[in-house]
mmCIF file of N, CA and C in Angstrom:
data_model
loop_
_atom_site.group_PDB
_atom_site.id
_atom_site.type_symbol
_atom_site.label_atom_id
_atom_site.label_comp_id
_atom_site.label_asym_id
_atom_site.label_seq_id
_atom_site.Cartn_x
_atom_site.Cartn_y
_atom_site.Cartn_z
ATOM 1 N N MET N 1 33.397 -17.775 -37.259
ATOM 2 C CA MET N 1 32.113 -18.606 -37.051
ATOM 3 C C MET N 1 31.523 -19.221 -37.776
ATOM 4 N N SER N 2 31.153 -20.479 -37.469
ATOM 5 C CA SER N 2 30.415 -21.440 -38.269
ATOM 6 C C SER N 2 28.990 -21.353 -38.402
ATOM 7 N N ASP N 3 28.238 -21.797 -39.318
ATOM 8 C CA ASP N 3 26.727 -21.772 -39.230
ATOM 9 C C ASP N 3 26.354 -23.436 -38.742
ATOM 10 N N ALA N 4 27.099 -24.012 -37.876
ATOM 11 C CA ALA N 4 26.879 -25.202 -37.567
ATOM 12 C C ALA N 4 25.788 -24.949 -36.066
ATOM 13 N N PRO N 5 24.655 -25.936 -35.875
ATOM 14 C CA PRO N 5 23.784 -25.659 -34.594
ATOM 15 C C PRO N 5 24.776 -25.540 -33.306
ATOM 16 N N ALA N 6 24.580 -25.386 -32.654
ATOM 17 C CA ALA N 6 25.225 -25.216 -31.136
ATOM 18 C C ALA N 6 24.545 -26.807 -30.626
ATOM 19 N N SER N 7 25.723 -27.397 -29.877
ATOM 20 C CA SER N 7 25.172 -28.604 -29.839
ATOM 21 C C SER N 7 24.880 -28.779 -28.544
ATOM 22 N N ARG N 8 23.955 -29.258 -27.740
ATOM 23 C CA ARG N 8 23.462 -29.248 -26.544
ATOM 24 C C ARG N 8 23.983 -30.541 -26.043
ATOM 25 N N PRO N 9 23.851 -30.125 -24.519
ATOM 26 C CA PRO N 9 24.618 -30.865 -23.484
ATOM 27 C C PRO N 9 23.755 -32.141 -23.456
ATOM 28 N N ALA N 10 23.973 -33.108 -23.221
ATOM 29 C CA ALA N 10 23.856 -34.888 -23.122
ATOM 30 C C ALA N 10 22.866 -34.683 -21.976
ATOM 31 N N ALA N 11 21.636 -35.484 -22.276
ATOM 32 C CA ALA N 11 20.552 -35.258 -20.826
ATOM 33 C C ALA N 11 21.031 -36.115 -20.129
ATOM 34 N N SER N 12 20.886 -35.868 -18.757
ATOM 35 C CA SER N 12 21.496 -36.514 -17.694
ATOM 36 C C SER N 12 19.883 -37.612 -17.644
ATOM 37 N N PRO N 13 20.511 -38.907 -17.252
ATOM 38 C CA PRO N 13 19.810 -40.127 -17.382
ATOM 39 C C PRO N 13 18.059 -39.840 -16.257
ATOM 40 N N ALA N 14 18.775 -39.271 -15.044
ATOM 41 C CA ALA N 14 17.587 -38.686 -13.913
ATOM 42 C C ALA N 14 16.554 -37.727 -14.718
ATOM 43 N N ALA N 15 16.907 -37.168 -15.772
ATOM 44 C CA ALA N 15 15.989 -36.326 -15.931
ATOM 45 C C ALA N 15 15.166 -36.727 -17.200
ATOM 46 N N ASP N 16 15.158 -38.047 -17.565
ATOM 47 C CA ASP N 16 14.221 -38.925 -18.685
ATOM 48 C C ASP N 16 13.720 -40.024 -17.662
ATOM 49 N N THR N 17 13.740 -39.652 -16.596
ATOM 50 C CA THR N 17 13.110 -40.909 -16.064
ATOM 51 C C THR N 17 11.808 -40.224 -15.157
ATOM 52 N N PRO N 18 10.705 -40.519 -14.887
ATOM 53 C CA PRO N 18 9.561 -40.147 -14.379
ATOM 54 C C PRO N 18 9.718 -40.175 -12.762
ATOM 55 N N THR N 19 9.248 -39.008 -12.082
ATOM 56 C CA THR N 19 9.003 -39.086 -10.737
ATOM 57 C C THR N 19 8.069 -39.763 -10.447
ATOM 58 N N THR N 20 8.273 -40.506 -8.975
ATOM 59 C CA THR N 20 7.223 -41.232 -8.523
ATOM 60 C C THR N 20 6.574 -40.795 -7.830
ATOM 61 N N GLY N 21 5.581 -40.609 -7.230
ATOM 62 C CA GLY N 21 4.457 -40.578 -6.143
ATOM 63 C C GLY N 21 3.998 -39.293 -7.253
ATOM 64 N N PRO N 22 2.727 -38.786 -6.193
ATOM 65 C CA PRO N 22 1.550 -37.340 -7.111
ATOM 66 C C PRO N 22 2.582 -36.380 -7.363
ATOM 67 N N GLY N 23 1.992 -36.072 -8.435
ATOM 68 C CA GLY N 23 2.357 -34.546 -9.021
ATOM 69 C C GLY N 23 1.760 -33.350 -8.185
ATOM 70 N N PHE N 24 2.435 -32.113 -8.839
ATOM 71 C CA PHE N 24 1.609 -30.939 -7.983
ATOM 72 C C PHE N 24 0.171 -30.530 -8.447
ATOM 73 N N ASP N 25 -0.146 -31.254 -9.663
ATOM 74 C CA ASP N 25 -1.527 -31.029 -9.993
ATOM 75 C C ASP N 25 -2.148 -31.711 -9.306
ATOM 76 N N ASP N 26 -1.718 -33.332 -8.876
ATOM 77 C CA ASP N 26 -2.571 -34.057 -8.078
ATOM 78 C C ASP N 26 -2.911 -33.365 -6.705
ATOM 79 N N LEU N 27 -1.871 -32.644 -6.546
ATOM 80 C CA LEU N 27 -2.139 -32.466 -4.972
ATOM 81 C C LEU N 27 -3.175 -31.080 -4.700
ATOM 82 N N THR N 28 -3.064 -30.584 -5.704
ATOM 83 C CA THR N 28 -3.737 -29.298 -5.775
ATOM 84 C C THR N 28 -5.289 -29.344 -6.398
ATOM 85 N N ARG N 29 -6.409 -28.281 -5.609
ATOM 86 C CA ARG N 29 -7.496 -27.859 -6.213
ATOM 87 C C ARG N 29 -7.714 -27.250 -7.187
ATOM 88 N N ASP N 30 -8.364 -27.083 -8.299
ATOM 89 C CA ASP N 30 -8.632 -26.102 -8.642
ATOM 90 C C ASP N 30 -9.623 -25.209 -8.167
ATOM 91 N N ILE N 31 -9.466 -23.728 -7.900
ATOM 92 C CA ILE N 31 -10.009 -23.049 -7.305
ATOM 93 C C ILE N 31 -11.572 -22.937 -7.187
ATOM 94 N N ALA N 32 -12.037 -23.318 -8.768
ATOM 95 C CA ALA N 32 -13.207 -23.246 -8.978
ATOM 96 C C ALA N 32 -13.806 -24.640 -8.148
ATOM 97 N N ASP N 33 -13.442 -25.430 -7.944
ATOM 98 C CA ASP N 33 -13.981 -26.687 -6.803
ATOM 99 C C ASP N 33 -13.975 -25.949 -5.605
ATOM 100 N N VAL N 34 -13.531 -25.200 -5.050
ATOM 101 C CA VAL N 34 -13.895 -24.968 -3.609
ATOM 102 C C VAL N 34 -14.708 -24.057 -3.385
ATOM 103 N N PRO N 35 -15.825 -25.133 -2.665
ATOM 104 C CA PRO N 35 -17.244 -23.729 -2.308
ATOM 105 C C PRO N 35 -16.814 -22.054 -1.647
ATOM 106 N N ALA N 36 -17.710 -21.366 -1.669
ATOM 107 C CA ALA N 36 -17.637 -20.278 -1.144
ATOM 108 C C ALA N 36 -17.226 -20.192 -0.045
ATOM 109 N N VAL N 37 -18.002 -20.889 0.988
ATOM 110 C CA VAL N 37 -18.097 -21.083 2.326
ATOM 111 C C VAL N 37 -16.698 -21.332 2.686
ATOM 112 N N GLU N 38 -16.156 -22.333 2.022
ATOM 113 C CA GLU N 38 -15.171 -22.913 2.567
ATOM 114 C C GLU N 38 -13.367 -21.971 2.605
ATOM 115 N N VAL N 39 -13.670 -20.755 1.477
ATOM 116 C CA VAL N 39 -12.748 -19.752 1.244
ATOM 117 C C VAL N 39 -12.879 -18.695 2.127
ATOM 118 N N ILE N 40 -14.298 -18.218 2.269
ATOM 119 C CA ILE N 40 -14.712 -17.089 3.216
ATOM 120 C C ILE N 40 -13.934 -17.715 4.239
ATOM 121 N N THR N 41 -14.397 -19.014 5.401
ATOM 122 C CA THR N 41 -14.088 -19.400 6.667
ATOM 123 C C THR N 41 -12.706 -19.467 6.306
ATOM 124 N N THR N 42 -11.843 -19.659 5.408
ATOM 125 C CA THR N 42 -10.310 -20.180 5.709
ATOM 126 C C THR N 42 -9.597 -18.579 5.717
ATOM 127 N N VAL N 43 -9.972 -18.032 4.870
ATOM 128 C CA VAL N 43 -9.849 -16.226 4.846
ATOM 129 C C VAL N 43 -9.726 -15.770 6.605
ATOM 130 N N ALA N 44 -11.274 -16.119 7.009
ATOM 131 C CA ALA N 44 -11.661 -15.458 8.403
ATOM 132 C C ALA N 44 -10.357 -16.102 9.339
ATOM 133 N N VAL N 45 -10.215 -17.235 9.583
ATOM 134 C CA VAL N 45 -9.448 -18.028 10.566
ATOM 135 C C VAL N 45 -8.299 -17.556 10.090
ATOM 136 N N HIS N 46 -7.561 -17.224 9.117
ATOM 137 C CA HIS N 46 -6.344 -16.785 8.673
ATOM 138 C C HIS N 46 -6.046 -15.061 9.555
ATOM 139 N N LEU N 47 -7.061 -14.398 9.172
ATOM 140 C CA LEU N 47 -7.416 -13.125 9.768
ATOM 141 C C LEU N 47 -7.058 -13.306 11.274
ATOM 142 N N MET N 48 -8.174 -13.891 11.907
ATOM 143 C CA MET N 48 -8.337 -14.472 13.312
ATOM 144 C C MET N 48 -6.845 -14.641 13.772
ATOM 145 N N SER N 49 -6.216 -15.460 13.342
ATOM 146 C CA SER N 49 -5.098 -15.971 13.636
ATOM 147 C C SER N 49 -3.765 -14.883 14.014
ATOM 148 N N ALA N 50 -3.635 -14.208 12.572
ATOM 149 C CA ALA N 50 -3.002 -13.141 12.631
ATOM 150 C C ALA N 50 -3.137 -12.078 13.600
ATOM 151 N N ALA N 51 -4.592 -11.639 13.632
ATOM 152 C CA ALA N 51 -5.134 -10.788 14.631
ATOM 153 C C ALA N 51 -4.432 -11.144 16.467
ATOM 154 N N ALA N 52 -4.751 -12.046 16.678
ATOM 155 C CA ALA N 52 -4.191 -13.083 17.936
ATOM 156 C C ALA N 52 -2.722 -12.890 18.104
ATOM 157 N N VAL N 53 -1.905 -13.196 16.932
ATOM 158 C CA VAL N 53 -0.587 -13.178 16.984
ATOM 159 C C VAL N 53 -0.105 -11.460 17.491
ATOM 160 N N ASN N 54 -0.417 -10.511 16.907
ATOM 161 C CA ASN N 54 -0.530 -8.982 16.897
ATOM 162 C C ASN N 54 -1.355 -8.553 18.291
ATOM 163 N N LEU N 55 -1.853 -9.384 18.638
ATOM 164 C CA LEU N 55 -2.394 -9.286 20.021
ATOM 165 C C LEU N 55 -1.463 -9.546 21.044
ATOM 166 N N GLY N 56 -0.688 -10.496 21.148
ATOM 167 C CA GLY N 56 0.474 -10.968 21.707
ATOM 168 C C GLY N 56 -0.362 -11.946 22.405
ATOM 169 N N LEU N 57 -1.069 -12.843 21.478
ATOM 170 C CA LEU N 57 -1.854 -14.077 22.341
ATOM 171 C C LEU N 57 -1.266 -15.381 21.982
ATOM 172 N N ALA N 58 0.138 -15.130 21.267
ATOM 173 C CA ALA N 58 0.726 -16.332 20.837
ATOM 174 C C ALA N 58 1.882 -17.056 21.992
ATOM 175 N N GLU N 59 2.309 -17.754 21.660
ATOM 176 C CA GLU N 59 3.635 -18.279 22.999
ATOM 177 C C GLU N 59 4.678 -16.843 22.177
ATOM 178 N N GLU N 60 5.532 -16.562 23.103
ATOM 179 C CA GLU N 60 6.564 -15.407 23.044
ATOM 180 C C GLU N 60 5.511 -14.064 22.840
ATOM 181 N N GLY N 61 4.654 -13.872 23.331
ATOM 182 C CA GLY N 61 3.544 -12.898 23.165
ATOM 183 C C GLY N 61 4.022 -11.699 22.878
ATOM 184 N N ALA N 62 4.556 -11.129 23.337
ATOM 185 C CA ALA N 62 4.634 -9.712 23.680
ATOM 186 C C ALA N 62 5.924 -9.444 22.745
ATOM 187 N N GLN N 63 6.682 -10.383 21.952
ATOM 188 C CA GLN N 63 7.954 -10.254 21.210
ATOM 189 C C GLN N 63 7.009 -9.871 19.689
ATOM 190 N N HIS N 64 5.671 -9.848 19.412
ATOM 191 C CA HIS N 64 5.256 -9.765 18.491
ATOM 192 C C HIS N 64 3.846 -8.750 18.138
ATOM 193 N N LYS N 65 3.954 -8.361 19.596
ATOM 194 C CA LYS N 65 2.586 -7.620 19.695
ATOM 195 C C LYS N 65 2.683 -6.281 19.305
ATOM 196 N N ASP N 66 1.864 -6.072 18.265
ATOM 197 C CA ASP N 66 1.699 -4.601 17.662
ATOM 198 C C ASP N 66 -0.008 -4.313 17.397
ATOM 199 N N LEU N 67 -0.187 -3.468 18.036
ATOM 200 C CA LEU N 67 -1.732 -3.170 18.404
ATOM 201 C C LEU N 67 -2.280 -2.494 17.136
ATOM 202 N N ASP N 68 -1.313 -1.739 16.218
ATOM 203 C CA ASP N 68 -1.932 -1.160 15.011
ATOM 204 C C ASP N 68 -1.959 -2.498 14.132
ATOM 205 N N GLU N 69 -1.237 -3.061 13.888
ATOM 206 C CA GLU N 69 -1.591 -4.145 13.060
ATOM 207 C C GLU N 69 -2.703 -5.115 13.350
ATOM 208 N N ALA N 70 -2.866 -5.026 14.655
ATOM 209 C CA ALA N 70 -3.929 -6.041 14.908
ATOM 210 C C ALA N 70 -5.397 -5.141 14.666
ATOM 211 N N ARG N 71 -5.240 -4.063 14.916
ATOM 212 C CA ARG N 71 -6.882 -3.143 14.942
ATOM 213 C C ARG N 71 -6.883 -3.253 13.326
ATOM 214 N N LYS N 72 -5.854 -3.041 12.387
ATOM 215 C CA LYS N 72 -6.170 -3.725 10.772
ATOM 216 C C LYS N 72 -6.893 -4.897 10.282
ATOM 217 N N LEU N 73 -6.496 -5.883 11.105
ATOM 218 C CA LEU N 73 -6.818 -7.529 10.841
ATOM 219 C C LEU N 73 -7.852 -7.481 11.191
ATOM 220 N N ILE N 74 -8.472 -6.508 12.269
ATOM 221 C CA ILE N 74 -9.645 -7.134 13.333
ATOM 222 C C ILE N 74 -10.427 -6.200 12.402
ATOM 223 N N GLN N 75 -10.532 -5.299 11.804
ATOM 224 C CA GLN N 75 -11.423 -4.285 11.108
ATOM 225 C C GLN N 75 -11.781 -5.421 10.090
ATOM 226 N N ALA N 76 -10.619 -5.585 9.403
ATOM 227 C CA ALA N 76 -11.082 -6.362 7.789
ATOM 228 C C ALA N 76 -11.500 -7.728 8.255
ATOM 229 N N LEU N 77 -11.300 -8.623 9.165
ATOM 230 C CA LEU N 77 -12.280 -9.187 10.150
ATOM 231 C C LEU N 77 -13.634 -9.052 10.217
ATOM 232 N N ALA N 78 -14.233 -8.025 10.693
ATOM 233 C CA ALA N 78 -15.578 -7.704 10.873
ATOM 234 C C ALA N 78 -16.029 -7.436 9.650
ATOM 235 N N GLY N 79 -15.545 -7.143 8.953
ATOM 236 C CA GLY N 79 -16.224 -6.679 7.753
ATOM 237 C C GLY N 79 -16.278 -7.897 6.653
ATOM 238 N N LEU N 80 -15.489 -8.845 6.867
ATOM 239 C CA LEU N 80 -15.824 -9.877 6.243
ATOM 240 C C LEU N 80 -16.908 -10.973 6.653
ATOM 241 N N VAL N 81 -17.126 -10.814 8.157
ATOM 242 C CA VAL N 81 -17.715 -11.614 8.742
ATOM 243 C C VAL N 81 -19.133 -11.086 8.714
ATOM 244 N N THR N 82 -19.372 -9.667 8.874
ATOM 245 C CA THR N 82 -20.418 -8.802 9.010
ATOM 246 C C THR N 82 -21.173 -9.223 7.492
ATOM 247 N N ALA N 83 -20.379 -8.967 6.600
ATOM 248 C CA ALA N 83 -21.264 -8.633 5.029
ATOM 249 C C ALA N 83 -21.139 -10.660 4.438
ATOM 250 N N SER N 84 -20.468 -11.496 5.033
ATOM 251 C CA SER N 84 -21.105 -13.030 4.356
ATOM 252 C C SER N 84 -21.720 -13.388 5.513
ATOM 253 N N ALA N 85 -22.064 -13.022 6.341
ATOM 254 C CA ALA N 85 -22.538 -13.714 7.551
ATOM 255 C C ALA N 85 -24.286 -14.265 6.703
ATOM 256 N N THR N 86 -24.734 -13.724 6.140
ATOM 257 C CA THR N 86 -25.924 -14.281 5.566
ATOM 258 C C THR N 86 -25.833 -15.220 4.499
ATOM 259 N N GLU N 87 -24.351 -15.052 4.074
ATOM 260 C CA GLU N 87 -24.342 -15.943 2.473
ATOM 261 C C GLU N 87 -23.801 -17.401 3.089
ATOM 262 N N ILE N 88 -22.945 -17.520 4.487
ATOM 263 C CA ILE N 88 -22.453 -18.657 4.821
ATOM 264 C C ILE N 88 -23.121 -19.474 5.898
ATOM 265 N N SER N 89 -24.338 -18.834 6.028
ATOM 266 C CA SER N 89 -25.422 -19.411 7.325
ATOM 267 C C SER N 89 -24.780 -19.428 8.641
ATOM 268 N N SER N 90 -25.776 -19.433 9.790
ATOM 269 C CA SER N 90 -25.284 -19.454 10.933
ATOM 270 C C SER N 90 -24.075 -20.400 11.510
ATOM 271 N N PHE N 91 -24.584 -21.669 10.784
ATOM 272 C CA PHE N 91 -23.722 -22.512 11.311
ATOM 273 C C PHE N 91 -22.309 -22.251 11.099
ATOM 274 N N HIS N 92 -21.837 -21.271 10.031
ATOM 275 C CA HIS N 92 -20.582 -21.058 9.783
ATOM 276 C C HIS N 92 -20.146 -19.845 10.500
ATOM 277 N N ALA N 93 -21.376 -18.914 10.353
ATOM 278 C CA ALA N 93 -21.067 -17.641 11.071
ATOM 279 C C ALA N 93 -21.102 -16.996 12.588
ATOM 280 N N ALA N 94 -21.436 -18.147 13.156
ATOM 281 C CA ALA N 94 -21.689 -18.199 14.524
ATOM 282 C C ALA N 94 -20.414 -18.001 15.544
ATOM 283 N N PRO N 95 -19.337 -19.268 14.819
ATOM 284 C CA PRO N 95 -18.197 -18.985 15.603
ATOM 285 C C PRO N 95 -17.185 -17.977 14.968
ATOM 286 N N LEU N 96 -17.195 -17.800 14.038
ATOM 287 C CA LEU N 96 -16.218 -16.556 13.281
ATOM 288 C C LEU N 96 -16.992 -15.505 14.342
ATOM 289 N N ARG N 97 -18.436 -15.016 14.703
ATOM 290 C CA ARG N 97 -18.441 -14.123 15.100
ATOM 291 C C ARG N 97 -18.259 -13.975 16.515
ATOM 292 N N ASP N 98 -17.704 -14.955 16.923
ATOM 293 C CA ASP N 98 -17.692 -15.510 18.714
ATOM 294 C C ASP N 98 -15.775 -15.352 18.707
ATOM 295 N N GLY N 99 -15.404 -15.484 17.608
ATOM 296 C CA GLY N 99 -14.016 -15.173 17.754
ATOM 297 C C GLY N 99 -13.781 -13.508 17.556
ATOM 298 N N LEU N 100 -14.625 -13.201 16.699
ATOM 299 C CA LEU N 100 -14.523 -11.702 16.494
ATOM 300 C C LEU N 100 -14.399 -10.954 17.651
ATOM 301 N N LYS N 101 -15.772 -11.098 18.374
ATOM 302 C CA LYS N 101 -16.208 -10.562 19.480
ATOM 303 C C LYS N 101 -14.373 -11.085 20.570
ATOM 304 N N SER N 102 -14.129 -11.892 20.457
ATOM 305 C CA SER N 102 -12.993 -12.429 21.512
ATOM 306 C C SER N 102 -11.938 -11.498 21.232
ATOM 307 N N LEU N 103 -11.376 -11.679 19.917
ATOM 308 C CA LEU N 103 -10.196 -10.681 19.556
ATOM 309 C C LEU N 103 -10.494 -8.884 20.005
ATOM 310 N N GLN N 104 -11.639 -8.638 19.501
ATOM 311 C CA GLN N 104 -12.220 -7.259 19.998
ATOM 312 C C GLN N 104 -12.172 -6.814 21.305
ATOM 313 N N LEU N 105 -12.319 -7.845 22.134
ATOM 314 C CA LEU N 105 -12.156 -8.097 23.654
ATOM 315 C C LEU N 105 -10.743 -7.686 24.029
ATOM 316 N N ALA N 106 -10.082 -8.824 23.202
ATOM 317 C CA ALA N 106 -8.685 -8.789 23.666
ATOM 318 C C ALA N 106 -7.582 -7.546 23.002
ATOM 319 N N PHE N 107 -8.217 -6.630 22.620
ATOM 320 C CA PHE N 107 -7.924 -5.903 21.856
ATOM 321 C C PHE N 107 -8.218 -4.461 23.091
ATOM 322 N N ARG N 108 -9.410 -4.403 23.184
ATOM 323 C CA ARG N 108 -9.491 -3.257 24.579
ATOM 324 C C ARG N 108 -8.971 -3.739 25.758
ATOM 325 N N GLU N 109 -8.596 -4.958 25.822
ATOM 326 C CA GLU N 109 -7.980 -4.842 27.167
ATOM 327 C C GLU N 109 -6.428 -4.901 26.863
ATOM 328 N N ALA N 110 -6.043 -5.014 25.989
ATOM 329 C CA ALA N 110 -4.565 -4.644 25.409
ATOM 330 C C ALA N 110 -3.920 -3.442 25.188
ATOM 331 N N SER N 111 -4.784 -2.601 24.915
ATOM 332 C CA SER N 111 -4.871 -1.298 24.802
ATOM 333 C C SER N 111 -4.483 -0.393 26.134
ATOM 334 N N VAL N 112 -3.541 0.514 26.113
ATOM 335 C CA VAL N 112 -2.934 1.388 27.248
ATOM 336 C C VAL N 112 -4.393 2.438 27.452
ATOM 337 N N VAL N 113 -4.743 2.884 26.169
ATOM 338 C CA VAL N 113 -5.998 3.668 25.888
ATOM 339 C C VAL N 113 -6.804 3.126 25.009
ATOM 340 N N PRO N 114 -7.887 2.732 26.319
ATOM 341 C CA PRO N 114 -8.862 2.143 25.295
ATOM 342 C C PRO N 114 -9.650 2.794 24.618
ATOM 343 N N ASP N 115 -10.363 2.215 23.179
ATOM 344 C CA ASP N 115 -11.542 3.256 22.323
ATOM 345 C C ASP N 115 -12.327 3.281 23.022
ATOM 346 N N GLU N 116 -13.334 4.473 23.075
ATOM 347 C CA GLU N 116 -15.001 4.208 23.541
ATOM 348 C C GLU N 116 -15.748 3.304 23.118
ATOM 349 N N PRO N 117 -16.522 2.565 23.950
ATOM 350 C CA PRO N 117 -17.719 1.844 23.202
ATOM 351 C C PRO N 117 -17.845 2.350 21.875
ATOM 352 N N GLY N 118 -17.918 1.693 20.299
ATOM 353 C CA GLY N 118 -18.541 1.897 19.538
ATOM 354 C C GLY N 118 -16.962 2.392 18.448
ATOM 355 N N GLN N 119 -16.179 2.385 18.773
ATOM 356 C CA GLN N 119 -15.106 3.056 18.056
ATOM 357 C C GLN N 119 -13.706 2.383 18.257
ATOM 358 N N GLY N 120 -13.956 1.090 18.491
ATOM 359 C CA GLY N 120 -12.727 0.068 18.775
ATOM 360 C C GLY N 120 -12.492 -0.680 17.568
ATOM 361 N N PRO N 121 -11.594 -1.566 16.673
ATOM 362 C CA PRO N 121 -11.720 -2.048 15.610
ATOM 363 C C PRO N 121 -12.730 -3.045 15.286
ATOM 364 N N GLY N 122 -13.643 -2.600 14.067
ATOM 365 C CA GLY N 122 -14.429 -3.752 13.535
ATOM 366 C C GLY N 122 -15.864 -3.341 14.293
ATOM 367 N N GLU N 123 -16.040 -2.300 14.978
ATOM 368 C CA GLU N 123 -17.137 -1.818 15.792
ATOM 369 C C GLU N 123 -18.064 -1.223 15.126
ATOM 370 N N LYS N 124 -17.479 -0.728 13.855
ATOM 371 C CA LYS N 124 -18.540 0.408 13.128
ATOM 372 C C LYS N 124 -19.245 -0.810 12.208
ATOM 373 N N PHE N 125 -18.800 -2.339 12.238
ATOM 374 C CA PHE N 125 -19.608 -3.009 11.697
ATOM 375 C C PHE N 125 -20.124 -3.747 12.422
ATOM 376 N N THR N 126 -19.846 -3.869 13.917
ATOM 377 C CA THR N 126 -20.533 -4.862 14.680
ATOM 378 C C THR N 126 -21.312 -4.284 15.680
ATOM 379 N N GLY N 127 -21.282 -3.291 15.891
ATOM 380 C CA GLY N 127 -21.795 -2.680 16.821
ATOM 381 C C GLY N 127 -20.982 -2.394 18.112
ATOM 382 N N PRO N 128 -20.900 -1.916 19.179
ATOM 383 C CA PRO N 128 -20.037 -1.808 20.740
ATOM 384 C C PRO N 128 -20.055 -3.017 20.815
ATOM 385 N N VAL N 129 -19.112 -3.437 21.483
ATOM 386 C CA VAL N 129 -18.778 -4.677 21.858
ATOM 387 C C VAL N 129 -18.233 -4.379 23.578
ATOM 388 N N TYR N 130 -19.117 -5.237 24.556
ATOM 389 C CA TYR N 130 -19.028 -4.977 26.135
ATOM 390 C C TYR N 130 -18.583 -6.621 26.398
ATOM 391 N N GLY N 131 -17.722 -6.578 26.987
ATOM 392 C CA GLY N 131 -17.194 -7.817 27.976
ATOM 393 C C GLY N 131 -18.423 -8.536 28.711
#
């Protein structure tokens, strides 16, 4: 064994040249700079989209239909919308409430045995939903 340090492979010329274009840090925002209303509405839209897919409302809907998953997503959405409504103003909350109600009604229609009024997903937060 020798005490000589192991030699390093020569660096490739490409590794020494800076990349052109914006870096990852330039393309992202610090989460502290994102307004709370934007975070809340973005999360709500993701929950709505996922619930709609699980209700079979997307293309090839029957293939993705899963009412148990849809129920969980609608429940979470109802909690988020109800809890944050006073914080995000009616301007932002009203469309979220409308979307939530549409999903709740779609869930009722998709269910083979519909829940009693007030017992559907999210209705403990929103109250009974009628068509």
